[in-house]
Tab-separated table of C-alpha atoms and ligand atoms in Angstrom:
chain	number	residue	atom	x	y	z
L	84	MET	CA	16.861	1.294	9.530
L	85	SER	CA	14.866	4.440	10.294
L	86	LEU	CA	13.451	6.574	7.470
L	87	ARG	CA	15.518	9.536	8.612
L	88	LEU	CA	18.775	7.529	8.534
L	89	ARG	CA	17.925	6.163	5.091
L	90	LEU	CA	17.293	9.668	3.756
L	91	ASN	CA	20.553	10.850	5.347
L	92	LEU	CA	22.507	8.091	3.640
L	93	LEU	CA	20.779	8.716	0.319
L	94	VAL	CA	21.479	12.452	0.366
L	95	ALA	CA	25.079	11.895	1.500
L	96	GLY	CA	25.587	9.289	-1.251
L	97	LEU	CA	24.179	11.600	-3.935
L	98	ASN	CA	26.303	14.510	-2.723
L	99	LEU	CA	29.484	12.464	-2.601
L	100	GLY	CA	28.783	11.017	-6.027
L	101	PHE	CA	28.300	14.528	-7.377
L	102	LEU	CA	31.565	15.677	-5.764
L	103	VAL	CA	33.565	12.746	-7.087
L	104	ALA	CA	32.167	13.233	-10.613
L	105	LEU	CA	32.955	16.946	-10.512
L	106	THR	CA	36.519	16.298	-9.307
L	107	TRP	CA	37.082	13.639	-11.935
L	108	LEU	CA	35.869	15.985	-14.705
L	109	MET	CA	38.293	18.644	-13.507
L	110	VAL	CA	41.210	16.212	-13.313
L	111	ASP	CA	40.484	14.976	-16.815
L	112	SER	CA	40.195	18.430	-18.350
L	113	HIS	CA	43.416	19.585	-16.588
L	114	ARG	CA	45.251	16.504	-17.838
L	115	ASN	CA	44.329	17.275	-21.443
L	116	SER	CA	45.166	20.960	-21.251
L	117	ILE	CA	48.513	20.298	-19.524
L	118	GLN	CA	49.423	17.834	-22.270
L	119	GLU	CA	48.682	20.435	-24.955
L	120	GLU	CA	50.407	23.234	-23.093
L	121	ILE	CA	53.606	21.308	-22.383
L	122	GLU	CA	53.769	19.952	-25.925
L	123	ALA	CA	53.440	23.435	-27.376
L	124	ALA	CA	56.082	24.904	-25.042
L	125	HIS	CA	58.436	22.016	-25.842
L	126	ARG	CA	57.929	22.401	-29.588
L	127	VAL	CA	58.725	26.135	-29.482
L	128	THR	CA	61.820	25.547	-27.328
L	129	VAL	CA	63.091	22.819	-29.630
L	130	GLN	CA	62.549	25.078	-32.666
L	131	MET	CA	64.331	27.990	-31.006
L	132	LEU	CA	67.325	25.976	-29.830
L	133	GLY	CA	67.373	24.028	-33.139
L	134	THR	CA	67.813	27.308	-35.005
L	135	ALA	CA	70.590	28.380	-32.620
L	136	ALA	CA	72.296	25.012	-33.055
L	137	GLN	CA	72.069	25.375	-36.841
L	138	THR	CA	73.788	28.764	-36.638
L	139	SER	CA	76.423	27.357	-34.319
L	140	ARG	CA	77.137	24.552	-36.771
L	141	VAL	CA	77.416	26.989	-39.714
L	142	PHE	CA	79.881	29.232	-37.831
L	143	GLY	CA	81.670	26.347	-36.155
L	144	SER	CA	81.290	28.031	-32.739
L	145	ALA	CA	82.710	26.361	-29.686
L	146	PRO	CA	80.243	24.911	-27.075
L	147	ALA	CA	81.185	27.832	-24.794
L	148	VAL	CA	79.380	30.213	-27.147
L	149	MET	CA	76.205	28.116	-26.868
L	150	VAL	CA	76.588	28.034	-23.062
L	151	ASP	CA	76.705	31.853	-23.089
L	152	TYR	CA	73.621	31.914	-25.252
L	153	LEU	CA	71.740	29.518	-22.977
L	154	GLN	CA	72.734	31.508	-19.889
L	155	SER	CA	71.386	34.669	-21.456
L	156	LEU	CA	68.206	32.785	-22.334
L	157	GLY	CA	67.657	31.600	-18.725
L	158	ARG	CA	64.772	29.234	-18.006
L	159	VAL	CA	62.462	28.483	-20.905
L	160	ARG	CA	58.824	27.799	-19.894
L	161	ALA	CA	58.086	24.217	-18.856
L	162	ASN	CA	61.425	22.828	-20.079
L	163	GLU	CA	64.696	21.870	-18.453
L	164	ILE	CA	67.712	22.484	-20.679
L	165	ARG	CA	71.125	20.869	-20.183
L	166	LEU	CA	74.264	21.051	-22.276
L	167	TYR	CA	76.792	18.220	-22.167
L	168	SER	CA	80.186	18.272	-23.898
L	169	ASP	CA	81.083	15.190	-25.910
L	170	ASP	CA	83.085	13.809	-22.982
L	171	GLY	CA	79.819	13.735	-20.958
L	172	VAL	CA	80.576	16.721	-18.710
L	173	LEU	CA	77.549	18.822	-17.782
L	174	ARG	CA	78.428	22.324	-18.952
L	175	TYR	CA	75.122	24.046	-18.426
L	176	GLU	CA	71.847	23.448	-16.652
L	177	SER	CA	68.861	25.798	-16.780
L	178	PRO	CA	67.912	27.379	-13.416
L	179	PRO	CA	64.918	25.926	-11.530
L	180	SER	CA	61.598	27.672	-11.917
L	181	GLY	CA	60.869	30.400	-9.386
L	182	TYR	CA	57.136	29.850	-9.814
L	183	LYS	CA	55.664	28.318	-6.651
L	184	ALA	CA	59.259	27.432	-5.748
L	185	GLY	CA	59.739	24.602	-3.247
L	186	ARG	CA	56.274	23.092	-3.737
L	187	ARG	CA	55.158	20.009	-5.618
L	188	ALA	CA	51.841	18.254	-6.068
L	189	PRO	CA	51.571	14.943	-4.158
L	190	ASP	CA	53.168	11.958	-5.958
L	191	TRP	CA	49.824	10.157	-6.490
L	192	PHE	CA	48.379	13.236	-8.165
L	193	GLU	CA	51.468	13.641	-10.348
L	194	SER	CA	51.206	10.028	-11.470
L	195	LEU	CA	47.478	10.561	-12.143
L	196	MET	CA	48.349	13.505	-14.387
L	197	ARG	CA	51.431	11.833	-15.875
L	198	GLN	CA	52.210	13.161	-19.364
L	199	ARG	CA	53.698	11.079	-22.130
L	200	LEU	CA	56.354	13.600	-23.232
L	201	GLU	CA	59.758	12.646	-24.640
L	202	ALA	CA	62.981	14.600	-24.143
L	203	THR	CA	64.607	16.014	-27.290
L	204	VAL	CA	68.385	15.950	-27.948
L	205	ILE	CA	70.004	18.427	-30.352
L	206	GLY	CA	73.545	17.720	-31.558
L	207	LEU	CA	76.241	20.462	-31.753
L	208	PRO	CA	79.875	20.405	-32.748
L	209	GLY	CA	81.569	18.904	-29.656
L	210	ALA	CA	78.394	18.922	-27.504
L	211	ARG	CA	74.665	18.123	-27.232
L	212	ILE	CA	71.678	19.880	-25.769
L	213	GLU	CA	69.012	17.946	-23.888
L	214	ILE	CA	65.556	19.521	-23.672
L	215	VAL	CA	63.330	17.764	-21.091
L	216	PRO	CA	59.668	18.792	-20.835
L	217	ASP	CA	58.796	19.608	-17.215
L	218	ALA	CA	55.088	19.534	-16.352
L	219	SER	CA	55.586	19.828	-12.573
L	220	ARG	CA	54.504	23.518	-12.387
L	221	ALA	CA	51.427	22.931	-14.535
L	222	VAL	CA	50.529	19.833	-12.471
L	223	LEU	CA	50.965	21.885	-9.281
L	224	ASP	CA	48.608	24.518	-10.701
L	225	ALA	CA	46.096	21.768	-11.513
L	226	TRP	CA	46.462	20.366	-7.966
L	227	ASP	CA	45.826	23.796	-6.448
L	228	ASN	CA	42.783	24.279	-8.672
L	229	VAL	CA	41.325	20.834	-8.040
L	230	THR	CA	41.778	21.022	-4.249
L	231	ALA	CA	40.261	24.512	-4.122
L	232	VAL	CA	37.236	23.402	-6.145
L	233	PHE	CA	36.971	20.150	-4.156
L	234	LEU	CA	36.969	21.965	-0.816
L	235	LEU	CA	34.505	24.525	-2.119
L	236	GLY	CA	32.288	21.716	-3.440
L	237	LEU	CA	32.583	19.854	-0.134
L	238	GLY	CA	31.467	22.938	1.778
L	239	PHE	CA	28.635	23.466	-0.668
L	240	VAL	CA	27.317	19.877	-0.507
L	241	ALA	CA	27.659	19.898	3.307
L	242	VAL	CA	25.502	23.037	3.480
L	243	LEU	CA	23.100	21.518	0.936
L	244	HIS	CA	22.945	18.285	2.951
L	245	VAL	CA	22.130	20.088	6.185
L	246	ALA	CA	19.542	22.317	4.476
L	247	LEU	CA	17.889	19.325	2.803
L	248	LEU	CA	17.770	17.356	6.034
L	249	LEU	CA	16.312	20.280	7.955
L	250	PHE	CA	13.684	20.604	5.245
L	251	LEU	CA	12.924	16.862	5.348
L	252	ARG	CA	12.751	16.891	9.108
L	253	ARG	CA	10.203	19.678	8.984
L	254	LEU	CA	8.318	17.845	6.245
L	255	LEU	CA	8.255	14.589	8.216
L	256	ARG	CA	7.564	16.117	11.597
L	257	PRO	CA	3.970	15.392	12.551
L	258	THR	CA	1.835	18.486	12.748
L	259	GLU	CA	0.383	19.551	16.057
L	260	ALA	CA	-3.002	18.194	14.974
L	261	ASP	CA	-1.377	14.813	14.168
L	262	ALA	CA	0.332	14.764	17.546
L	263	LEU	CA	-2.918	15.626	19.306
L	264	ARG	CA	-4.777	12.915	17.414
L	265	LEU	CA	-2.045	10.439	18.274
L	266	VAL	CA	-2.189	11.322	21.945
L	267	THR	CA	-6.002	11.062	21.962
L	268	THR	CA	-5.972	7.703	20.170
L	269	THR	CA	-3.294	6.336	22.481
L	270	ARG	CA	-5.269	7.498	25.492
L	271	GLN	CA	-8.475	5.958	24.155
L	272	LEU	CA	-6.633	2.721	23.460
L	273	ALA	CA	-5.269	2.660	26.987
L	274	GLU	CA	-8.737	3.412	28.362
L	275	ASN	CA	-10.248	0.619	26.244
L	276	ARG	CA	-7.647	-1.786	27.556
L	277	GLU	CA	-8.337	-0.705	31.087
L	278	VAL	CA	-12.091	-1.127	30.592
L	279	THR	CA	-11.569	-4.625	29.104
L	280	ARG	CA	-9.290	-5.510	32.002
L	281	LEU	CA	-11.887	-4.327	34.504
L	282	ILE	CA	-14.650	-6.261	32.703
L	283	GLN	CA	-12.516	-9.400	32.705
L	284	ALA	CA	-11.758	-8.910	36.382
L	285	GLY	CA	-15.514	-8.439	37.006
L	286	VAL	CA	-16.314	-11.599	35.034
L	287	GLU	CA	-13.756	-13.580	37.033
L	288	GLU	CA	-15.146	-12.158	40.255
L	289	GLU	CA	-18.672	-13.158	39.188
L	290	ARG	CA	-17.465	-16.655	38.305
L	291	LYS	CA	-15.882	-16.944	41.728
L	292	ARG	CA	-19.160	-15.901	43.346
L	293	LEU	CA	-21.116	-18.377	41.229
L	294	SER	CA	-18.726	-21.181	42.037
L	295	ARG	CA	-19.005	-20.334	45.748
L	296	GLU	CA	-22.801	-20.331	45.588
L	297	LEU	CA	-22.881	-23.581	43.639
L	298	HIS	CA	-20.472	-25.204	46.037
L	299	ASP	CA	-22.073	-23.921	49.192
L	300	GLU	CA	-25.765	-24.083	48.224
L	301	LEU	CA	-26.150	-26.803	45.630
L	302	GLY	CA	-23.199	-28.876	46.870
L	303	GLN	CA	-24.500	-28.884	50.439
L	304	SER	CA	-28.083	-29.586	49.350
L	305	VAL	CA	-26.905	-32.546	47.251
L	306	THR	CA	-24.864	-33.784	50.172
L	307	ALA	CA	-27.975	-33.505	52.380
L	308	ILE	CA	-30.015	-35.506	49.811
L	309	ARG	CA	-27.360	-38.219	49.796
L	310	LEU	CA	-27.346	-38.364	53.592
L	311	ILE	CA	-31.150	-38.685	53.658
L	312	ALA	CA	-31.036	-41.413	50.994
L	313	ALA	CA	-28.379	-43.239	53.033
L	314	SER	CA	-30.467	-43.034	56.226
L	315	ILE	CA	-33.534	-44.383	54.349
L	316	SER	CA	-31.527	-47.364	53.102
L	317	ARG	CA	-30.188	-47.940	56.645
L	318	SER	CA	-33.675	-47.788	58.189
L	319	GLY	CA	-34.473	-51.202	56.644
L	320	GLU	CA	-37.745	-50.121	55.012
L	321	SER	CA	-39.320	-52.069	52.133
L	322	ALA	CA	-37.195	-53.374	49.252
L	323	GLY	CA	-38.815	-50.775	46.956
L	324	ALA	CA	-37.815	-47.939	49.293
L	325	MET	CA	-34.279	-49.393	49.543
L	326	GLN	CA	-34.001	-49.509	45.775
L	327	GLY	CA	-35.391	-45.969	45.445
L	328	SER	CA	-33.002	-44.618	48.043
L	329	ALA	CA	-30.041	-46.305	46.315
L	330	LYS	CA	-31.108	-44.707	43.009
L	331	ILE	CA	-31.463	-41.297	44.721
L	332	ASN	CA	-27.973	-41.733	46.168
L	333	GLU	CA	-26.541	-42.627	42.750
L	334	ILE	CA	-28.194	-39.674	40.995
L	335	ALA	CA	-27.164	-37.333	43.806
L	336	ALA	CA	-23.568	-38.613	43.555
L	337	GLY	CA	-23.599	-37.901	39.809
L	338	LEU	CA	-25.021	-34.422	40.499
L	339	TYR	CA	-22.340	-33.854	43.142
L	340	ASP	CA	-19.608	-34.715	40.666
L	341	SER	CA	-21.125	-32.415	38.058
L	342	VAL	CA	-21.404	-29.571	40.541
L	343	HIS	CA	-17.777	-30.071	41.514
L	344	ARG	CA	-16.668	-30.109	37.899
L	345	ILE	CA	-18.542	-26.862	37.200
L	346	VAL	CA	-17.122	-25.331	40.352
L	347	ARG	CA	-13.614	-26.288	39.235
L	348	GLU	CA	-14.165	-24.835	35.767
L	349	LEU	CA	-15.553	-21.620	37.148
L	350	ARG	CA	-12.810	-21.312	39.692
L	351	PRO	CA	-9.785	-23.304	38.591
L	352	ALA	CA	-6.875	-23.893	40.927
L	353	VAL	CA	-5.029	-21.237	39.014
L	354	LEU	CA	-7.135	-18.619	40.773
L	355	GLU	CA	-6.075	-19.823	44.165
L	356	GLN	CA	-2.392	-20.048	43.413
L	357	PRO	CA	-1.200	-18.598	40.097
L	358	ASP	CA	0.930	-21.497	38.891
L	359	LEU	CA	0.227	-21.930	35.190
L	360	ALA	CA	2.183	-25.177	34.903
L	361	ALA	CA	0.118	-26.831	37.655
L	362	ALA	CA	-3.168	-25.460	36.289
L	363	LEU	CA	-2.436	-26.689	32.749
L	364	ALA	CA	-1.327	-30.088	34.053
L	365	ASP	CA	-4.702	-30.329	35.879
L	366	LEU	CA	-6.572	-29.269	32.759
L	367	GLY	CA	-4.630	-31.839	30.707
L	368	ARG	CA	-5.405	-34.652	33.148
L	369	GLU	CA	-9.101	-33.853	33.045
L	370	TRP	CA	-9.107	-33.507	29.247
L	371	ARG	CA	-7.413	-36.888	28.742
L	372	ALA	CA	-9.870	-38.548	31.097
L	373	ARG	CA	-12.921	-37.025	29.404
L	374	HIS	CA	-11.779	-37.223	25.791
L	375	PRO	CA	-9.550	-40.278	25.486
L	376	GLN	CA	-10.200	-40.430	21.717
L	377	ILE	CA	-8.131	-37.238	21.218
L	378	ASP	CA	-4.401	-37.425	21.716
L	379	PHE	CA	-3.524	-34.549	24.066
L	380	VAL	CA	0.094	-33.333	24.227
L	381	LEU	CA	1.216	-30.681	26.705
L	382	LYS	CA	4.644	-29.064	26.305
L	383	LEU	CA	5.792	-26.583	28.926
L	384	ASP	CA	9.057	-24.694	28.726
L	385	GLY	CA	10.579	-22.344	31.306
L	386	ASP	CA	9.418	-21.285	34.737
L	387	LEU	CA	5.634	-20.809	34.590
L	388	GLY	CA	5.191	-20.559	38.335
L	389	ASP	CA	5.487	-16.828	38.914
L	390	LEU	CA	3.944	-15.087	35.948
L	391	GLY	CA	1.544	-13.038	38.049
L	392	GLU	CA	-2.178	-13.557	38.376
L	393	ALA	CA	-3.295	-11.552	35.319
L	394	ALA	CA	-0.970	-13.260	32.796
L	395	THR	CA	-1.530	-16.706	34.309
L	396	LEU	CA	-5.280	-16.363	34.189
L	397	ALA	CA	-5.317	-14.906	30.668
L	398	ALA	CA	-3.138	-17.741	29.355
L	399	PHE	CA	-5.191	-20.364	31.173
L	400	ARG	CA	-8.534	-19.040	29.890
L	401	CYS	CA	-7.172	-18.860	26.331
L	402	VAL	CA	-5.992	-22.471	26.427
L	403	GLN	CA	-9.337	-23.479	27.959
L	404	GLU	CA	-11.349	-21.742	25.196
L	405	ALA	CA	-9.061	-23.028	22.431
L	406	LEU	CA	-9.532	-26.598	23.738
L	407	THR	CA	-13.304	-26.125	23.873
L	408	ASN	CA	-13.165	-24.923	20.262
L	409	VAL	CA	-11.177	-28.010	19.269
L	410	LEU	CA	-14.019	-30.142	20.644
L	411	LYS	CA	-16.725	-28.018	19.028
L	412	HIS	CA	-15.266	-27.303	15.597
L	413	ALA	CA	-12.142	-29.272	14.753
L	414	GLY	CA	-12.946	-32.992	14.676
L	415	ALA	CA	-9.272	-33.462	15.560
L	416	GLY	CA	-7.386	-36.610	16.487
L	417	ARG	CA	-4.561	-34.738	18.176
L	418	VAL	CA	-4.144	-31.462	19.994
L	419	GLU	CA	-0.892	-29.957	21.186
L	420	VAL	CA	-0.576	-27.187	23.755
L	421	CYS	CA	2.834	-25.553	23.852
L	422	VAL	CA	3.572	-22.883	26.462
L	423	ARG	CA	6.963	-21.237	26.591
L	424	ARG	CA	8.327	-18.563	28.834
L	425	HIS	CA	10.796	-16.138	27.228
L	426	ASP	CA	12.786	-13.446	29.045
L	427	ASP	CA	10.122	-10.802	28.678
L	428	SER	CA	7.114	-12.600	27.238
L	429	LEU	CA	4.932	-15.665	27.514
L	430	GLU	CA	4.024	-17.582	24.376
L	431	ALA	CA	1.231	-20.142	24.086
L	432	VAL	CA	0.388	-22.095	20.925
L	433	ILE	CA	-2.534	-24.505	20.617
L	434	ASP	CA	-2.404	-26.675	17.473
L	435	ASP	CA	-4.865	-29.291	16.301
L	436	ASP	CA	-4.906	-31.546	13.264
L	437	GLY	CA	-8.617	-31.150	12.558
L	438	GLN	CA	-10.448	-29.797	9.540
L	439	GLY	CA	-9.278	-26.191	10.021
L	440	PRO	CA	-11.458	-23.096	9.759
L	441	ALA	CA	-14.628	-23.293	7.665
L	442	ILE	CA	-13.901	-21.536	4.348
L	443	GLY	CA	-16.118	-18.451	4.007
L	444	GLY	CA	-18.068	-19.373	7.128
L	445	ALA	CA	-19.408	-16.426	9.082
L	446	VAL	CA	-17.737	-16.091	12.466
L	447	SER	CA	-20.502	-15.662	14.989
L	448	GLY	CA	-18.977	-16.814	18.288
L	449	HIS	CA	-17.473	-14.795	21.049
L	450	GLY	CA	-14.702	-17.114	22.195
L	451	LEU	CA	-11.860	-15.878	19.984
L	452	VAL	CA	-12.946	-12.246	20.276
L	453	GLY	CA	-12.998	-12.537	24.063
L	454	MET	CA	-9.588	-14.211	24.101
L	455	ARG	CA	-8.112	-11.477	21.927
L	456	GLU	CA	-9.600	-8.711	24.068
L	457	ARG	CA	-8.326	-10.369	27.213
L	458	VAL	CA	-4.797	-10.692	25.812
L	459	GLU	CA	-4.727	-7.215	24.266
L	460	ALA	CA	-5.870	-5.692	27.549
L	461	LEU	CA	-2.538	-6.912	28.939
L	462	GLY	CA	-0.600	-5.512	25.963
L	463	GLY	CA	-0.285	-8.847	24.142
L	464	SER	CA	-1.531	-10.222	20.832
L	465	LEU	CA	-3.422	-13.268	19.638
L	466	GLU	CA	-3.757	-14.916	16.243
L	467	ALA	CA	-6.075	-17.684	15.102
L	468	THR	CA	-5.257	-19.174	11.706
L	469	ALA	CA	-5.344	-22.285	9.580
L	470	ARG	CA	-2.166	-24.388	9.949
L	471	ALA	CA	-0.035	-24.917	6.860
L	472	GLY	CA	-0.334	-28.701	7.085
L	473	GLY	CA	-4.067	-28.690	7.937
L	474	GLY	CA	-5.825	-27.990	11.208
L	475	PHE	CA	-6.109	-24.873	13.317
L	476	ARG	CA	-3.638	-22.836	15.339
L	477	VAL	CA	-4.234	-20.325	18.087
L	478	SER	CA	-1.096	-18.484	19.160
L	479	MET	CA	-0.797	-15.912	21.848
L	480	VAL	CA	2.009	-13.710	23.151
L	481	LEU	CA	1.802	-11.824	26.423
L	482	PRO	CA	4.425	-9.341	27.602
L	483	LEU	CA	5.848	-10.026	31.041
L	484	PRO	CA	7.407	-7.452	33.339
L	485	GLY	CA	11.223	-7.490	32.857
L	486	ASP	CA	13.453	-9.449	35.196
L	487	SER	CA	14.541	-6.942	37.785
L	488	SER	CA	17.235	-9.133	39.331
D	555	LIG	N1	-9.968	-25.540	16.436
D	555	LIG	C1	-10.750	-25.048	15.458
D	555	LIG	N2	-10.911	-25.723	14.289
D	555	LIG	C2	-11.698	-25.246	13.314
D	555	LIG	N3	-12.359	-24.072	13.396
D	555	LIG	C3	-12.254	-23.366	14.514
D	555	LIG	C4	-11.449	-23.798	15.613
D	555	LIG	N4	-11.516	-22.850	16.578
D	555	LIG	C5	-12.339	-21.892	16.133
D	555	LIG	N5	-12.777	-22.184	14.902
D	555	LIG	C6	-13.639	-21.351	14.053
D	555	LIG	O1	-13.621	-20.039	14.547
D	555	LIG	C7	-14.917	-19.609	14.854
D	555	LIG	C8	-14.884	-18.662	16.008
D	555	LIG	O2	-14.602	-19.341	17.213
D	555	LIG	P1	-15.144	-18.751	18.553
D	555	LIG	O3	-14.578	-19.505	19.679
D	555	LIG	O4	-14.936	-17.276	18.509
D	555	LIG	O5	-16.712	-18.989	18.418
D	555	LIG	P2	-17.562	-20.290	18.704
D	555	LIG	O6	-16.710	-21.332	19.306
D	555	LIG	O7	-18.245	-20.632	17.429
D	555	LIG	O8	-18.631	-19.748	19.740
D	555	LIG	P3	-18.419	-19.436	21.308
D	555	LIG	O9	-16.990	-19.595	21.599
D	555	LIG	O10	-18.905	-18.031	21.456
D	555	LIG	O11	-19.245	-20.416	22.034
D	555	LIG	C9	-15.684	-20.860	15.097
D	555	LIG	O12	-17.057	-20.641	14.833
D	555	LIG	C10	-15.071	-21.820	14.091
D	555	LIG	O13	-15.621	-21.636	12.808
D	556	LIG	MG1	-15.518	-20.979	21.046
């Protein structure tokens, strides 16, 4: 989650929390004041009508007199008054309130503000008066107040939110100097990569030239020596000369093989046709033949045939150097090379079960540094670490151009 989104959520959460707390405080204070207000109004009404009922009892007035009195009284604040004769007939009902007539607070708000107020019944000769506290107008007032404050608060926190975010954005925005530095560093990095890539290309070119020279000059000279040695042995000279020529032939054959091996190392098949799978299979065959005491495992996954020359060569050279390091430093009994092609990257891991890196030993070689530079020049990364279970691991990831199909 980006920093800006996190700050947005934090500010929004704080603002909403503040709004909810404010609303709840208002609801609570309204609930208490409504309770007090309605109780007081009910008490006064009951006292007033109680006195009237007392008088009516003393003078033995008929219910009709009380109805007249109630009609003249009209609506008493926050109370509904009804008069029933003893036979249960409703003789009088107070008129509805004209205040905010026709409106009510929503049911859920009314139940939130619900008051615990009991109706009072006053007995009369031949009738009874029911006085029912009615908090609906007070609750409606509270609703109007709370919604007004809520909407005002909402507007306020929205403005606050926007202002805070604009301020944060300005605070977090890199200055022009930062941007310039960033651009310069990025450019330098790109230039460094390009320089490394050119150096690597130059090195490969030089290796090709060397391998050509070795093959053409030394290879042909050795072949000529062998031919001369063969003609001496065919000429039927003395036994000593025959023996000498056979020895020359044997040494020259050994030299020829060595020259060919060096030529192959300098200019592996991968340079001729960038097929990493084939090149690694070749390398594996040669490794097994030359180092049978080390168990060599090669695991290839995915199509490694069309990675492009740069990625193929970089991966091949890394595996080659890592294997040389295994021979030089690891003392391993097993080495595993795992190369996997993902959708947009190539991953190579070389594991051995040797002694691992020397603790505290100064790193003086150039192999790992060169591998890393080579990989980073192509936008990839390389790590060389001790393995959890002992041994050494070199892992490399190279980005590949996306699949355009
Ligand atoms: N497979 C491995 N097992 C144990 N240690 C290793 C292994 N590979 C590399 N190292 C350690 O990392 C160091 C750096 O390796 P690097 O290839 O950079 O240099 P080098 O092999 O010593 O010299 P150079 O490659 O220049 O001939 C080595 O000196 C060695 O200590
Ligand atoms: Mg090395």
